Short mmCIF file of C-alpha atoms and ligand atoms in Angstrom, two decimals:
data_model
loop_
_atom_site.label_atom_id
_atom_site.label_comp_id
_atom_site.label_asym_id
_atom_site.label_seq_id
_atom_site.Cartn_x
_atom_site.Cartn_y
_atom_site.Cartn_z
CA MET A 1 106.65 96.15 93.93
CA GLN A 2 106.42 94.00 96.84
CA TYR A 3 103.48 92.56 97.99
CA ARG A 4 102.92 94.33 101.71
CA SER A 5 100.80 92.60 104.54
CA ASN A 6 98.08 95.21 105.61
CA PRO A 7 96.40 95.78 109.08
CA LEU A 8 92.75 94.48 108.60
CA GLU A 9 95.38 90.68 107.86
CA GLU A 10 96.52 91.43 110.91
CA LEU A 11 93.67 91.41 112.38
CA GLY A 12 92.59 88.31 110.43
CA ILE A 13 95.27 86.61 111.95
CA LYS A 14 94.58 88.02 115.48
CA HIS A 15 91.11 86.96 115.17
CA GLY A 16 91.56 83.26 113.45
CA ALA A 17 89.39 84.76 110.22
CA THR A 18 89.50 82.11 107.77
CA LYS A 19 89.61 85.12 104.91
CA GLN A 20 93.05 85.49 105.55
CA ALA A 21 94.34 82.31 104.70
CA HIS A 22 91.84 82.40 101.52
CA ASN A 23 94.30 85.28 100.71
CA TYR A 24 91.01 87.21 99.97
CA LEU A 25 91.85 90.01 103.14
CA GLN A 26 94.49 91.91 100.80
CA HIS A 27 91.69 92.96 98.28
CA TYR A 28 89.25 93.30 101.50
CA TRP A 29 91.57 96.07 102.32
CA THR A 30 92.42 97.32 98.59
CA HIS A 31 88.32 98.56 99.20
CA LEU A 32 87.98 99.09 102.82
CA ARG A 33 90.66 100.95 103.89
CA ASP A 34 89.30 103.90 103.58
CA LEU A 35 85.90 103.82 104.90
CA ARG A 36 86.65 102.09 108.61
CA GLU A 37 85.71 104.95 110.07
CA GLU A 38 82.93 105.50 107.59
CA VAL A 39 80.83 102.09 107.79
CA ARG A 40 77.95 102.04 110.32
CA SER A 41 76.18 98.60 109.29
CA VAL A 42 78.19 94.94 108.10
CA LEU A 43 76.14 91.88 107.35
CA GLU A 44 77.78 88.48 107.00
CA ILE A 45 75.69 85.18 106.26
CA GLY A 46 77.93 82.00 107.92
CA VAL A 47 78.99 82.54 110.47
CA GLN A 48 80.42 79.79 112.01
CA THR A 49 83.13 80.61 114.53
CA GLY A 50 82.46 83.95 114.94
CA ALA A 51 86.15 85.01 113.78
CA SER A 52 84.85 87.26 110.65
CA LEU A 53 82.33 88.83 112.85
CA ARG A 54 85.43 89.65 115.41
CA MET A 55 87.72 90.72 113.03
CA TRP A 56 84.82 93.29 111.36
CA GLU A 57 84.06 94.95 114.79
CA GLU A 58 87.54 95.88 115.37
CA PHE A 59 87.94 96.82 112.37
CA PHE A 60 84.98 98.95 111.61
CA PRO A 61 85.25 101.23 115.23
CA ASN A 62 81.81 102.74 114.40
CA ALA A 63 79.58 99.87 112.94
CA LEU A 64 77.33 96.77 114.25
CA ILE A 65 78.04 94.10 112.75
CA HIS A 66 75.02 91.44 112.18
CA GLY A 67 75.57 87.81 110.93
CA ILE A 68 74.09 85.45 109.76
CA ASP A 69 73.71 81.36 110.27
CA ILE A 70 71.63 78.90 110.35
CA ASP A 71 73.40 77.25 113.17
CA PRO A 72 71.75 77.28 116.47
CA ASP A 73 74.23 77.92 118.55
CA CYS A 74 75.94 80.44 116.65
CA LYS A 75 73.56 82.64 118.92
CA ARG A 76 76.22 82.53 121.45
CA HIS A 77 79.09 85.12 119.41
CA GLU A 78 76.05 87.59 120.03
CA LYS A 79 78.17 90.08 122.35
CA GLY A 80 79.25 93.62 121.43
CA ARG A 81 78.83 95.39 118.58
CA VAL A 82 77.88 91.90 117.56
CA LEU A 83 74.57 90.53 116.33
CA VAL A 84 73.87 87.11 115.43
CA HIS A 85 70.74 85.86 113.54
CA ILE A 86 69.43 82.37 113.56
CA GLY A 87 68.44 81.52 109.98
CA ASP A 88 68.87 80.15 106.57
CA GLN A 89 69.72 82.44 104.20
CA ASN A 90 67.40 80.48 101.26
CA ASP A 91 64.12 81.28 103.78
CA ASP A 92 61.99 84.40 102.63
CA GLU A 93 60.59 85.02 105.91
CA PHE A 94 63.75 85.17 108.08
CA LEU A 95 65.84 86.94 105.36
CA ALA A 96 62.90 89.87 105.48
CA SER A 97 63.23 89.49 109.08
CA VAL A 98 66.93 90.53 108.94
CA LEU A 99 66.78 92.89 106.00
CA HIS A 100 64.55 95.49 108.08
CA ARG A 101 67.73 95.77 110.07
CA GLY A 102 69.09 97.49 106.93
CA PRO A 103 69.88 99.36 104.93
CA PHE A 104 73.77 98.07 105.14
CA ASP A 105 77.20 98.99 104.10
CA LEU A 106 78.46 95.64 103.40
CA VAL A 107 77.20 92.97 103.01
CA VAL A 108 79.56 89.60 102.45
CA ASP A 109 77.65 86.01 101.90
CA ASP A 110 80.45 83.24 103.07
CA GLY A 111 77.56 80.94 103.87
CA SER A 112 76.08 77.68 102.31
CA HIS A 113 78.25 78.75 98.85
CA LEU A 114 75.47 76.50 97.04
CA PRO A 115 75.41 78.38 93.18
CA HIS A 116 71.53 79.14 93.86
CA HIS A 117 71.78 80.30 97.57
CA GLN A 118 74.74 83.04 96.62
CA ILE A 119 72.52 84.47 93.12
CA LYS A 120 70.09 84.95 95.55
CA ALA A 121 71.57 86.65 98.63
CA PHE A 122 72.84 88.86 96.15
CA GLU A 123 69.81 90.06 94.79
CA THR A 124 68.02 89.86 98.50
CA PHE A 125 70.82 91.76 100.03
CA PHE A 126 71.77 94.21 96.72
CA PRO A 127 68.52 96.46 96.66
CA GLN A 128 70.07 96.94 100.34
CA LEU A 129 72.61 98.67 100.73
CA SER A 130 73.16 101.67 100.73
CA GLN A 131 73.22 103.85 98.32
CA HIS A 132 77.61 103.55 98.05
CA GLY A 133 78.06 100.40 99.74
CA ILE A 134 79.26 96.89 98.55
CA PHE A 135 78.60 93.43 98.04
CA VAL A 136 81.13 90.96 98.27
CA MET A 137 80.53 86.75 97.46
CA GLU A 138 83.43 84.58 98.63
CA ASP A 139 83.99 81.49 97.18
CA THR A 140 82.91 81.34 93.61
CA GLY A 141 83.46 78.64 90.91
CA GLY A 142 85.58 75.13 91.10
CA VAL A 143 85.97 75.86 95.14
CA VAL A 144 82.19 75.25 95.77
CA SER A 145 82.28 72.53 93.16
CA ASP A 146 80.47 75.46 91.33
CA PHE A 147 82.43 74.03 87.30
CA ASN A 148 79.90 75.95 84.75
CA ASN A 149 80.62 79.54 86.82
CA VAL A 150 76.94 79.50 87.08
CA VAL A 151 77.45 82.32 90.07
CA ILE A 152 80.88 84.23 87.88
CA ASN A 153 78.83 84.19 84.98
CA ALA A 154 75.51 85.98 86.34
CA LEU A 155 78.08 88.62 88.01
CA ARG A 156 79.99 89.46 84.91
CA ASN A 157 76.98 90.28 83.22
CA LEU A 158 76.52 93.04 85.84
CA THR A 159 79.48 94.59 84.28
CA ASP A 160 76.93 94.75 80.40
CA HIS A 161 75.30 97.39 83.36
CA VAL A 162 78.43 99.03 84.52
CA ASN A 163 78.91 100.47 80.68
CA TYR A 164 75.44 100.55 79.63
CA TRP A 165 75.13 103.20 76.69
CA PRO A 166 71.71 104.33 75.44
CA PRO A 167 70.64 102.77 72.50
CA GLY A 168 70.55 105.27 69.76
CA PHE A 169 72.83 107.87 71.08
CA PRO A 170 76.25 108.89 69.58
CA CYS A 171 78.98 108.44 71.27
CA ALA A 172 80.94 111.17 73.82
CA GLU A 173 77.08 112.89 73.71
CA TRP A 174 77.61 114.77 76.81
CA PRO A 175 74.54 114.75 78.66
CA HIS A 176 74.90 110.85 78.39
CA LEU A 177 77.86 111.16 80.58
CA ALA A 178 76.12 112.57 83.05
CA SER A 179 72.43 110.80 82.97
CA PHE A 180 70.42 109.07 81.69
CA SER A 181 66.94 109.19 80.04
CA GLY A 182 64.16 107.44 79.39
CA ASP A 183 63.26 103.81 80.94
CA VAL A 184 67.13 102.01 82.01
CA PRO A 185 66.85 99.42 84.54
CA TRP A 186 67.57 100.02 88.50
CA ILE A 187 70.48 97.26 88.43
CA THR A 188 72.05 99.65 85.56
CA ARG A 189 71.15 102.69 87.77
CA ASN A 190 72.76 101.19 91.01
CA VAL A 191 76.09 99.29 89.59
CA VAL A 192 78.78 100.90 89.53
CA GLY A 193 81.30 98.22 89.12
CA VAL A 194 82.46 94.67 89.70
CA ALA A 195 85.71 93.49 90.64
CA PHE A 196 87.06 90.00 90.13
CA TYR A 197 89.25 88.24 92.12
CA ARG A 198 90.46 85.17 92.88
CA TRP A 199 86.87 82.88 94.27
CA LEU A 200 85.67 86.82 95.22
CA VAL A 201 83.58 89.25 93.56
CA PHE A 202 82.92 92.70 94.94
CA VAL A 203 80.17 94.19 93.52
CA PHE A 204 79.85 98.46 94.15
CA ARG A 205 76.84 100.10 94.09
CA GLY A 206 76.76 103.96 93.89
CA ASP A 207 74.65 106.34 91.55
CA ASN A 208 75.28 105.57 87.35
CA PRO A 209 76.18 107.98 85.66
CA GLY A 210 75.91 110.58 88.83
CA ASP A 211 78.57 109.77 90.46
CA ASN A 212 80.91 111.30 87.48
CA PRO A 213 80.42 114.94 89.10
CA ASN A 214 83.38 115.99 86.75
CA LEU A 215 80.91 114.89 83.57
CA VAL A 216 78.02 117.20 84.83
CA PRO A 217 78.34 119.84 82.19
CA LYS A 218 78.54 123.28 83.10
CA PRO A 219 75.50 125.46 82.61
CA ALA A 220 74.86 128.27 80.16
CA PRO A 221 76.53 131.16 81.31
CA VAL A 222 74.06 133.76 82.46
CA ALA A 223 73.94 136.88 79.91
C1 LIG B 301 82.20 79.36 106.18
S1 LIG B 301 80.83 79.27 107.23
C2 LIG B 301 82.00 81.11 107.13
C3 LIG B 301 82.92 81.24 108.46
C4 LIG B 301 83.01 83.08 108.85
N1 LIG B 301 81.84 83.49 107.85
C5 LIG B 301 84.06 83.23 108.99
O1 LIG B 301 84.90 83.85 107.62
O2 LIG B 301 84.98 83.08 110.03
C6 LIG B 301 80.23 79.11 106.32
C7 LIG B 301 79.00 78.87 107.69
O3 LIG B 301 77.48 78.93 106.88
C8 LIG B 301 76.89 78.48 107.63
N2 LIG B 301 75.80 77.93 106.48
C9 LIG B 301 75.44 77.30 106.11
N3 LIG B 301 73.99 76.56 105.64
C10 LIG B 301 73.62 77.87 105.72
C11 LIG B 301 72.67 78.54 104.98
N4 LIG B 301 71.09 78.11 104.23
N5 LIG B 301 71.75 79.81 105.95
C12 LIG B 301 72.91 80.24 106.26
N6 LIG B 301 73.81 79.40 106.99
C13 LIG B 301 73.80 78.52 106.43
C14 LIG B 301 77.21 77.00 108.06
O4 LIG B 301 76.43 76.39 109.30
C15 LIG B 301 78.54 77.69 108.69
O5 LIG B 301 78.49 78.25 109.81
#
C-alpha cells in the first residue's frame, strides 16, 4: 500500500496550516472524513495566523469555528463562520465564557503546549463535547519539552476506562457487555476510544458501553 494525500491535506497546504507540516492531517482525515457535513461546532485553542481556522471553515461547510488565543491581534482573523475569543487558556473565568458556546463536536488544543494547560484543556472541554464529539491534543511529549510524558501518561490512563469491566463479574456476562450497573464514573461511561499518534492524541466521546447496540440482549419472546 502507498500513502496517498487527501482533501484535508490539500486544504492545509492551501491555507498554510502547520498541521500539514507536522504530518497531522492524515490522522485528522482518518477520523473526520465522514463527519464533514455533520460537524456543527469546532473549537481550536491557538489561532496565531488563523490558518487552521480557515482550513476548518472550508472543511466543515455547516460548522461555526471558534478560536481561542491570548494574543489580542488574533481577533482580526474573525470573519465568515470564524469567531475568535481572546483570553488565556489557563483562566477559568475566560474558559467559562467560551464554554457556554458549546457543546462542541471537535475541540483541538494547539495553544500554549504547557503540560498543565493541556491537562486543564482536556478536563475543561472533554465534558463539553457533544455526545460523539472528539478532543484532539496536538504536540505531546518531547516535541514540547514534556520529556517525562506527563500528558501522555495522563491520557494513557484513559485506556483503562475504555476497557472497563465491572469488578467481580464473570467475563462475557451479556448484560455487562451492553450496559453498566452500579456506580460507574462519568469518564468511564463517556470515553469510548483513544488514538495515539506521534505527538498527537485523539480522545473520542460516546456512550460506553451503549455504543455497541448489537450487544444488547434480545428481549425474550412473548409467549
Ligand atoms: C501553535 S500556535 C497555533 C497555531 C494554529 N492552531 C494553527 O494551526 O494555525 C499557538 C498559539 O497559542 C497561543 N497561546 C499561547 N499561550 C496561550 C494561552 N495561555 N492561552 C491562549 N492562547 C495561547 C499563541 O499566542 C499562539 O498564537
